[in-house]
């Protein structure tokens, strides 16, 4: 068994469960894999092919999340800052419940919204985070009813661009990145009570918007992988918050999230709407004495907001301004690079051998996840979108600024 294949098997074991095909429980899916199997999802479609389509009040850029027969998504009122989380039936789009939280407006980037953070789900609860300059709030809701179970305030959140990172779950913890322009930390809360289980202080160099994931090396315990300007790539023990290693090699703000590709960690940073660095590193491992080290740096049209995507030994980088690059992940060698047009804030996801990504103009571009460039289709959603699709139970959930649609498994 190759080291790469072993690593993928272990990652699957950490990030998946027997019912993971029915669930898309966080931003970028099970443990940030951004991948699913779903042959019932079409390559091309029209408005008549949606199983259902519902309108959302206000706007939002968060992604849908799915657990079993429920799909949840957030939206917000841009005039008041009030945030709403909606729970719909996956079968027919009927509203099961909705919960609104009072908010206030504040200065943020023109391309951000008050509903940019994606919730995280387990079998019992939905975990939702939002932040203003006055307070960073985390709530747990009963997934069956929307009833609030607990609420925690993590202090003020200072950022010139607003808020955007999403909570992640590990064992019995809710983990939240709090890397801002003020005092920063990573916080782990008890899922059932909201009590702080650990808090790791962090250096600060511009607020980071990336969402972490849990990486399981072949030897040793799991690692929580984070990216930020101040720490570069870094690893914490997800059970205790103790630092494993960091590699501070970024020179700009981090917005997109890290991914795993052929045993390497890949992430980007940038400014002004474009990526400035895209780096692949070999992760450190305290169990073996391995130190983190740079594997290679990628040049060309680099993503700033969209997260890289891997498939086997292929690595795909989706540039914000409409150029897609495919690399050989182990070596960093260019396989192909093609202009597909459009502007992008959503990240690509893979379904079997196809890649789907939504442009800011609301066009879904479908490519072959292959070592030869093939444009399979373009589909207009009818409204702008800054979101990433979710895929569960043979259905893809597509979100525009004001609508949620269910596609496939018809």
GROMACS .gro file of C-alpha atoms in nm:
model
  410
    1UNK     CA    1   0.000   0.000   0.000
    2UNK     CA    2   0.147   0.337  -0.097
    3UNK     CA    3   0.200   0.609   0.161
    4UNK     CA    4  -0.034   0.838  -0.032
    5UNK     CA    5  -0.314   0.579  -0.042
    6UNK     CA    6  -0.268   0.501   0.328
    7UNK     CA    7  -0.293   0.870   0.412
    8UNK     CA    8  -0.617   0.903   0.217
    9UNK     CA    9  -0.766   0.602   0.395
   10UNK     CA   10  -0.684   0.744   0.736
   11UNK     CA   11  -0.823   1.084   0.644
   12UNK     CA   12  -1.146   0.919   0.530
   13UNK     CA   13  -1.170   0.736   0.862
   14UNK     CA   14  -1.140   1.061   1.059
   15UNK     CA   15  -1.369   1.273   0.845
   16UNK     CA   16  -1.637   1.023   0.755
   17UNK     CA   17  -1.893   0.796   0.911
   18UNK     CA   18  -2.113   0.516   0.773
   19UNK     CA   19  -2.382   0.772   0.692
   20UNK     CA   20  -2.145   1.039   0.557
   21UNK     CA   21  -2.290   1.003   0.207
   22UNK     CA   22  -2.615   1.136   0.353
   23UNK     CA   23  -2.447   1.426   0.532
   24UNK     CA   24  -2.257   1.740   0.436
   25UNK     CA   25  -2.205   1.866   0.791
   26UNK     CA   26  -1.974   2.165   0.750
   27UNK     CA   27  -1.819   2.408   0.502
   28UNK     CA   28  -1.661   2.201   0.220
   29UNK     CA   29  -1.826   1.881   0.341
   30UNK     CA   30  -1.698   1.593   0.555
   31UNK     CA   31  -1.363   1.707   0.697
   32UNK     CA   32  -1.324   1.963   0.415
   33UNK     CA   33  -1.290   1.697   0.143
   34UNK     CA   34  -1.519   1.899  -0.091
   35UNK     CA   35  -1.601   1.568  -0.257
   36UNK     CA   36  -1.895   1.330  -0.284
   37UNK     CA   37  -2.027   1.041  -0.485
   38UNK     CA   38  -2.353   1.117  -0.659
   39UNK     CA   39  -2.412   0.983  -1.007
   40UNK     CA   40  -2.772   1.109  -0.998
   41UNK     CA   41  -2.652   1.470  -1.015
   42UNK     CA   42  -2.665   1.584  -1.378
   43UNK     CA   43  -2.393   1.755  -1.577
   44UNK     CA   44  -2.644   1.981  -1.753
   45UNK     CA   45  -2.987   2.092  -1.635
   46UNK     CA   46  -3.263   2.350  -1.670
   47UNK     CA   47  -3.495   2.523  -1.424
   48UNK     CA   48  -3.743   2.236  -1.465
   49UNK     CA   49  -3.490   1.984  -1.332
   50UNK     CA   50  -3.478   2.120  -0.976
   51UNK     CA   51  -3.663   1.905  -0.723
   52UNK     CA   52  -3.750   2.224  -0.539
   53UNK     CA   53  -3.649   2.588  -0.514
   54UNK     CA   54  -3.715   2.820  -0.218
   55UNK     CA   55  -3.663   3.190  -0.166
   56UNK     CA   56  -3.457   3.318   0.128
   57UNK     CA   57  -3.519   3.658   0.291
   58UNK     CA   58  -3.232   3.904   0.276
   59UNK     CA   59  -2.904   3.778   0.130
   60UNK     CA   60  -2.625   3.544   0.232
   61UNK     CA   61  -2.300   3.394   0.110
   62UNK     CA   62  -2.280   3.097   0.347
   63UNK     CA   63  -2.305   2.743   0.212
   64UNK     CA   64  -2.584   2.492   0.279
   65UNK     CA   65  -2.520   2.206   0.522
   66UNK     CA   66  -2.708   1.875   0.531
   67UNK     CA   67  -2.782   1.611   0.791
   68UNK     CA   68  -3.015   1.330   0.692
   69UNK     CA   69  -3.349   1.476   0.589
   70UNK     CA   70  -3.264   1.837   0.681
   71UNK     CA   71  -3.075   2.109   0.494
   72UNK     CA   72  -2.982   2.429   0.677
   73UNK     CA   73  -2.865   2.765   0.544
   74UNK     CA   74  -2.835   3.122   0.673
   75UNK     CA   75  -2.931   3.462   0.537
   76UNK     CA   76  -2.930   3.814   0.678
   77UNK     CA   77  -3.102   4.150   0.648
   78UNK     CA   78  -2.846   4.396   0.512
   79UNK     CA   79  -3.043   4.688   0.658
   80UNK     CA   80  -3.049   4.564   1.019
   81UNK     CA   81  -2.784   4.293   1.036
   82UNK     CA   82  -3.042   4.042   1.167
   83UNK     CA   83  -2.934   3.683   1.095
   84UNK     CA   84  -3.174   3.397   1.017
   85UNK     CA   85  -3.099   3.026   1.002
   86UNK     CA   86  -3.346   2.823   0.798
   87UNK     CA   87  -3.409   2.448   0.818
   88UNK     CA   88  -3.579   2.284   0.520
   89UNK     CA   89  -3.690   1.932   0.438
   90UNK     CA   90  -3.453   1.775   0.187
   91UNK     CA   91  -3.749   1.593   0.033
   92UNK     CA   92  -3.961   1.888  -0.075
   93UNK     CA   93  -3.807   2.214   0.053
   94UNK     CA   94  -4.078   2.271   0.312
   95UNK     CA   95  -3.971   2.492   0.603
   96UNK     CA   96  -3.927   2.281   0.917
   97UNK     CA   97  -3.821   2.574   1.135
   98UNK     CA   98  -3.637   2.904   1.126
   99UNK     CA   99  -3.464   3.102   1.398
  100UNK     CA  100  -3.374   3.470   1.381
  101UNK     CA  101  -3.109   3.653   1.582
  102UNK     CA  102  -3.108   4.030   1.626
  103UNK     CA  103  -2.801   4.201   1.488
  104UNK     CA  104  -2.658   4.536   1.398
  105UNK     CA  105  -2.484   4.675   1.096
  106UNK     CA  106  -2.112   4.747   1.088
  107UNK     CA  107  -1.841   4.825   0.837
  108UNK     CA  108  -1.741   4.526   0.627
  109UNK     CA  109  -1.603   4.457   0.283
  110UNK     CA  110  -1.847   4.536   0.004
  111UNK     CA  111  -1.821   4.173  -0.113
  112UNK     CA  112  -1.894   4.030   0.233
  113UNK     CA  113  -2.235   3.977   0.395
  114UNK     CA  114  -2.372   3.940   0.747
  115UNK     CA  115  -2.436   3.572   0.667
  116UNK     CA  116  -2.104   3.442   0.537
  117UNK     CA  117  -2.020   3.183   0.804
  118UNK     CA  118  -2.144   2.830   0.731
  119UNK     CA  119  -2.301   2.634   1.023
  120UNK     CA  120  -2.172   2.295   1.139
  121UNK     CA  121  -2.398   1.998   1.220
  122UNK     CA  122  -2.399   1.679   1.420
  123UNK     CA  123  -2.687   1.438   1.481
  124UNK     CA  124  -2.838   1.656   1.755
  125UNK     CA  125  -2.733   2.016   1.704
  126UNK     CA  126  -2.658   2.296   1.462
  127UNK     CA  127  -2.368   2.524   1.559
  128UNK     CA  128  -2.377   2.877   1.427
  129UNK     CA  129  -2.129   3.166   1.460
  130UNK     CA  130  -2.141   3.535   1.373
  131UNK     CA  131  -1.936   3.835   1.477
  132UNK     CA  132  -1.955   4.213   1.503
  133UNK     CA  133  -1.693   4.458   1.630
  134UNK     CA  134  -1.866   4.428   1.969
  135UNK     CA  135  -1.900   4.050   2.005
  136UNK     CA  136  -1.820   3.711   1.854
  137UNK     CA  137  -2.118   3.483   1.923
  138UNK     CA  138  -2.153   3.105   1.900
  139UNK     CA  139  -2.486   2.929   1.952
  140UNK     CA  140  -2.597   2.567   1.957
  141UNK     CA  141  -2.951   2.489   1.838
  142UNK     CA  142  -3.154   2.172   1.855
  143UNK     CA  143  -3.142   2.043   1.501
  144UNK     CA  144  -3.494   1.903   1.528
  145UNK     CA  145  -3.663   2.224   1.644
  146UNK     CA  146  -3.425   2.523   1.625
  147UNK     CA  147  -3.450   2.575   1.999
  148UNK     CA  148  -3.142   2.744   2.146
  149UNK     CA  149  -2.941   2.510   2.371
  150UNK     CA  150  -2.652   2.738   2.468
  151UNK     CA  151  -2.485   3.063   2.368
  152UNK     CA  152  -2.124   3.174   2.419
  153UNK     CA  153  -1.968   3.515   2.359
  154UNK     CA  154  -1.598   3.519   2.273
  155UNK     CA  155  -1.542   3.894   2.306
  156UNK     CA  156  -1.512   4.158   2.031
  157UNK     CA  157  -1.408   4.076   1.674
  158UNK     CA  158  -1.201   4.339   1.496
  159UNK     CA  159  -1.160   4.321   1.119
  160UNK     CA  160  -1.176   4.573   0.840
  161UNK     CA  161  -1.355   4.319   0.618
  162UNK     CA  162  -1.607   4.163   0.858
  163UNK     CA  163  -1.642   3.795   0.953
  164UNK     CA  164  -1.631   3.475   0.752
  165UNK     CA  165  -1.473   3.169   0.913
  166UNK     CA  166  -1.691   2.867   0.998
  167UNK     CA  167  -1.706   2.632   1.300
  168UNK     CA  168  -1.580   2.273   1.274
  169UNK     CA  169  -1.643   1.969   1.493
  170UNK     CA  170  -1.401   1.718   1.640
  171UNK     CA  171  -1.514   1.443   1.875
  172UNK     CA  172  -1.713   1.626   2.147
  173UNK     CA  173  -1.575   1.974   2.061
  174UNK     CA  174  -1.685   2.274   1.854
  175UNK     CA  175  -1.370   2.446   1.732
  176UNK     CA  176  -1.364   2.808   1.615
  177UNK     CA  177  -1.086   3.016   1.467
  178UNK     CA  178  -1.075   3.366   1.616
  179UNK     CA  179  -0.786   3.513   1.417
  180UNK     CA  180  -0.863   3.882   1.388
  181UNK     CA  181  -0.703   4.226   1.390
  182UNK     CA  182  -0.728   4.227   1.770
  183UNK     CA  183  -0.625   3.965   2.031
  184UNK     CA  184  -0.656   3.628   1.857
  185UNK     CA  185  -0.703   3.266   1.958
  186UNK     CA  186  -0.841   2.926   1.862
  187UNK     CA  187  -1.122   2.813   2.093
  188UNK     CA  188  -1.273   2.469   2.157
  189UNK     CA  189  -1.615   2.450   2.325
  190UNK     CA  190  -1.796   2.151   2.467
  191UNK     CA  191  -2.067   2.050   2.220
  192UNK     CA  192  -2.330   1.984   2.485
  193UNK     CA  193  -2.268   2.277   2.723
  194UNK     CA  194  -2.068   2.544   2.537
  195UNK     CA  195  -1.810   2.541   2.815
  196UNK     CA  196  -1.458   2.634   2.703
  197UNK     CA  197  -1.245   2.319   2.695
  198UNK     CA  198  -0.930   2.488   2.569
  199UNK     CA  199  -0.814   2.817   2.422
  200UNK     CA  200  -0.490   2.866   2.230
  201UNK     CA  201  -0.358   3.221   2.199
  202UNK     CA  202  -0.240   3.327   1.852
  203UNK     CA  203  -0.020   3.592   1.694
  204UNK     CA  204  -0.201   3.853   1.484
  205UNK     CA  205  -0.128   3.979   1.132
  206UNK     CA  206  -0.457   4.075   0.963
  207UNK     CA  207  -0.776   3.879   1.023
  208UNK     CA  208  -0.789   3.534   0.863
  209UNK     CA  209  -1.106   3.391   0.708
  210UNK     CA  210  -0.998   3.031   0.648
  211UNK     CA  211  -1.173   2.735   0.808
  212UNK     CA  212  -0.953   2.459   0.959
  213UNK     CA  213  -0.976   2.084   0.914
  214UNK     CA  214  -0.851   1.774   1.096
  215UNK     CA  215  -0.559   1.587   0.940
  216UNK     CA  216  -0.470   1.232   1.044
  217UNK     CA  217  -0.107   1.137   0.968
  218UNK     CA  218  -0.013   0.774   0.915
  219UNK     CA  219   0.162   0.776   1.253
  220UNK     CA  220   0.062   0.972   1.560
  221UNK     CA  221  -0.252   1.156   1.672
  222UNK     CA  222  -0.476   1.379   1.459
  223UNK     CA  223  -0.381   1.741   1.394
  224UNK     CA  224  -0.594   2.053   1.355
  225UNK     CA  225  -0.461   2.235   1.048
  226UNK     CA  226  -0.501   2.612   1.028
  227UNK     CA  227  -0.375   2.886   0.798
  228UNK     CA  228  -0.319   3.257   0.865
  229UNK     CA  229  -0.075   3.531   0.772
  230UNK     CA  230   0.087   3.536   1.116
  231UNK     CA  231   0.135   3.159   1.156
  232UNK     CA  232   0.138   3.045   0.793
  233UNK     CA  233   0.051   2.676   0.808
  234UNK     CA  234   0.009   2.560   1.167
  235UNK     CA  235  -0.098   2.252   1.360
  236UNK     CA  236  -0.261   2.216   1.701
  237UNK     CA  237  -0.361   1.910   1.898
  238UNK     CA  238  -0.741   1.922   1.850
  239UNK     CA  239  -0.798   1.760   2.191
  240UNK     CA  240  -0.588   2.005   2.395
  241UNK     CA  241  -0.502   2.306   2.178
  242UNK     CA  242  -0.129   2.251   2.230
  243UNK     CA  243   0.087   2.365   1.939
  244UNK     CA  244   0.247   2.092   1.727
  245UNK     CA  245   0.427   2.308   1.471
  246UNK     CA  246   0.392   2.609   1.245
  247UNK     CA  247   0.554   2.729   0.924
  248UNK     CA  248   0.506   3.109   0.893
  249UNK     CA  249   0.573   3.155   0.521
  250UNK     CA  250   0.275   3.360   0.402
  251UNK     CA  251   0.324   3.723   0.306
  252UNK     CA  252  -0.041   3.829   0.265
  253UNK     CA  253  -0.390   3.781   0.407
  254UNK     CA  254  -0.543   3.432   0.414
  255UNK     CA  255  -0.905   3.392   0.298
  256UNK     CA  256  -0.932   3.050   0.131
  257UNK     CA  257  -0.905   2.735   0.343
  258UNK     CA  258  -0.632   2.468   0.339
  259UNK     CA  259  -0.671   2.132   0.168
  260UNK     CA  260  -0.493   1.797   0.159
  261UNK     CA  261  -0.348   1.682  -0.174
  262UNK     CA  262  -0.138   1.365  -0.214
  263UNK     CA  263  -0.021   1.389   0.146
  264UNK     CA  264   0.071   1.758   0.116
  265UNK     CA  265  -0.105   2.059   0.268
  266UNK     CA  266  -0.196   2.327   0.015
  267UNK     CA  267  -0.316   2.682   0.081
  268UNK     CA  268  -0.307   3.031  -0.067
  269UNK     CA  269  -0.294   3.395   0.041
  270UNK     CA  270  -0.339   3.724  -0.142
  271UNK     CA  271  -0.469   4.077  -0.154
  272UNK     CA  272  -0.672   4.301  -0.381
  273UNK     CA  273  -0.891   4.017  -0.502
  274UNK     CA  274  -0.609   3.798  -0.636
  275UNK     CA  275  -0.384   3.529  -0.496
  276UNK     CA  276  -0.022   3.620  -0.431
  277UNK     CA  277   0.112   3.288  -0.300
  278UNK     CA  278   0.006   2.925  -0.339
  279UNK     CA  279   0.218   2.684  -0.136
  280UNK     CA  280   0.234   2.310  -0.082
  281UNK     CA  281   0.410   2.183   0.230
  282UNK     CA  282   0.498   1.851   0.388
  283UNK     CA  283   0.325   1.860   0.728
  284UNK     CA  284   0.523   1.819   1.045
  285UNK     CA  285   0.466   1.525   1.277
  286UNK     CA  286   0.578   1.531   1.642
  287UNK     CA  287   0.529   1.153   1.662
  288UNK     CA  288   0.805   1.090   1.408
  289UNK     CA  289   1.015   1.402   1.452
  290UNK     CA  290   0.926   1.525   1.102
  291UNK     CA  291   0.952   1.905   1.070
  292UNK     CA  292   0.720   2.094   0.834
  293UNK     CA  293   0.887   2.197   0.512
  294UNK     CA  294   0.800   2.366   0.186
  295UNK     CA  295   0.744   2.113  -0.095
  296UNK     CA  296   0.691   2.365  -0.376
  297UNK     CA  297   0.546   2.705  -0.463
  298UNK     CA  298   0.294   2.747  -0.743
  299UNK     CA  299   0.313   3.034  -0.990
  300UNK     CA  300   0.060   3.175  -1.232
  301UNK     CA  301  -0.307   3.264  -1.181
  302UNK     CA  302  -0.358   3.189  -0.812
  303UNK     CA  303  -0.682   3.177  -0.609
  304UNK     CA  304  -0.740   3.414  -0.320
  305UNK     CA  305  -1.091   3.321  -0.199
  306UNK     CA  306  -1.167   2.980  -0.359
  307UNK     CA  307  -1.016   2.682  -0.176
  308UNK     CA  308  -0.797   2.439  -0.375
  309UNK     CA  309  -0.942   2.096  -0.457
  310UNK     CA  310  -0.767   1.760  -0.493
  311UNK     CA  311  -0.863   1.438  -0.669
  312UNK     CA  312  -0.613   1.154  -0.641
  313UNK     CA  313  -0.280   1.295  -0.757
  314UNK     CA  314  -0.441   1.595  -0.927
  315UNK     CA  315  -0.464   1.938  -0.766
  316UNK     CA  316  -0.705   2.202  -0.902
  317UNK     CA  317  -0.668   2.576  -0.835
  318UNK     CA  318  -0.968   2.792  -0.929
  319UNK     CA  319  -0.852   3.152  -0.976
  320UNK     CA  320  -1.098   3.421  -0.865
  321UNK     CA  321  -1.086   3.577  -1.212
  322UNK     CA  322  -1.177   3.269  -1.410
  323UNK     CA  323  -0.867   3.061  -1.481
  324UNK     CA  324  -0.839   2.699  -1.367
  325UNK     CA  325  -0.503   2.528  -1.315
  326UNK     CA  326  -0.447   2.153  -1.283
  327UNK     CA  327  -0.122   2.031  -1.128
  328UNK     CA  328   0.038   1.700  -1.049
  329UNK     CA  329  -0.001   1.724  -0.671
  330UNK     CA  330   0.308   1.526  -0.560
  331UNK     CA  331   0.547   1.729  -0.777
  332UNK     CA  332   0.368   2.059  -0.847
  333UNK     CA  333   0.420   2.009  -1.222
  334UNK     CA  334   0.171   2.190  -1.444
  335UNK     CA  335  -0.075   1.954  -1.617
  336UNK     CA  336  -0.301   2.216  -1.779
  337UNK     CA  337  -0.424   2.573  -1.732
  338UNK     CA  338  -0.731   2.714  -1.907
  339UNK     CA  339  -0.941   3.030  -1.895
  340UNK     CA  340  -1.307   2.958  -1.827
  341UNK     CA  341  -1.424   3.316  -1.759
  342UNK     CA  342  -1.630   3.470  -1.479
  343UNK     CA  343  -1.542   3.581  -1.127
  344UNK     CA  344  -1.548   3.344  -0.829
  345UNK     CA  345  -1.584   3.356  -0.450
  346UNK     CA  346  -1.735   3.009  -0.409
  347UNK     CA  347  -1.505   2.707  -0.397
  348UNK     CA  348  -1.514   2.408  -0.633
  349UNK     CA  349  -1.654   2.072  -0.522
  350UNK     CA  350  -1.609   1.734  -0.686
  351UNK     CA  351  -1.884   1.480  -0.758
  352UNK     CA  352  -1.735   1.157  -0.891
  353UNK     CA  353  -1.528   1.265  -1.194
  354UNK     CA  354  -1.679   1.613  -1.230
  355UNK     CA  355  -1.600   1.951  -1.070
  356UNK     CA  356  -1.872   2.209  -1.004
  357UNK     CA  357  -1.808   2.575  -0.916
  358UNK     CA  358  -2.047   2.872  -0.904
  359UNK     CA  359  -1.938   3.213  -1.034
  360UNK     CA  360  -2.031   3.541  -0.870
  361UNK     CA  361  -2.259   3.598  -1.169
  362UNK     CA  362  -2.452   3.281  -1.077
  363UNK     CA  363  -2.322   3.049  -1.347
  364UNK     CA  364  -2.227   2.693  -1.255
  365UNK     CA  365  -1.923   2.578  -1.452
  366UNK     CA  366  -1.877   2.200  -1.474
  367UNK     CA  367  -1.536   2.057  -1.565
  368UNK     CA  368  -1.397   1.706  -1.591
  369UNK     CA  369  -1.183   1.620  -1.287
  370UNK     CA  370  -0.915   1.485  -1.516
  371UNK     CA  371  -0.564   1.539  -1.647
  372UNK     CA  372  -0.709   1.676  -1.972
  373UNK     CA  373  -0.914   1.996  -1.974
  374UNK     CA  374  -1.279   1.939  -2.064
  375UNK     CA  375  -1.556   2.193  -2.018
  376UNK     CA  376  -1.871   1.985  -1.966
  377UNK     CA  377  -2.136   2.255  -1.924
  378UNK     CA  378  -2.236   2.601  -1.809
  379UNK     CA  379  -2.566   2.649  -1.627
  380UNK     CA  380  -2.718   2.985  -1.531
  381UNK     CA  381  -2.877   2.987  -1.183
  382UNK     CA  382  -3.060   3.313  -1.252
  383UNK     CA  383  -2.909   3.513  -0.965
  384UNK     CA  384  -2.562   3.603  -0.829
  385UNK     CA  385  -2.387   3.369  -0.585
  386UNK     CA  386  -2.080   3.378  -0.359
  387UNK     CA  387  -2.141   3.028  -0.224
  388UNK     CA  388  -2.007   2.674  -0.243
  389UNK     CA  389  -2.244   2.384  -0.325
  390UNK     CA  390  -2.327   2.104  -0.080
  391UNK     CA  391  -2.374   1.742  -0.190
  392UNK     CA  392  -2.550   1.472   0.014
  393UNK     CA  393  -2.781   1.179  -0.046
  394UNK     CA  394  -2.739   1.202  -0.423
  395UNK     CA  395  -2.855   1.567  -0.423
  396UNK     CA  396  -2.665   1.889  -0.485
  397UNK     CA  397  -2.782   2.200  -0.299
  398UNK     CA  398  -2.707   2.521  -0.486
  399UNK     CA  399  -2.736   2.855  -0.313
  400UNK     CA  400  -2.761   3.199  -0.475
  401UNK     CA  401  -2.773   3.520  -0.271
  402UNK     CA  402  -3.150   3.477  -0.229
  403UNK     CA  403  -3.252   3.120  -0.321
  404UNK     CA  404  -3.175   2.759  -0.235
  405UNK     CA  405  -3.225   2.482  -0.495
  406UNK     CA  406  -3.212   2.101  -0.477
  407UNK     CA  407  -3.080   1.921  -0.786
  408UNK     CA  408  -3.059   1.549  -0.860
  409UNK     CA  409  -3.209   1.228  -0.719
  410UNK     CA  410  -3.533   1.330  -0.887
   0.00000   0.00000   0.00000
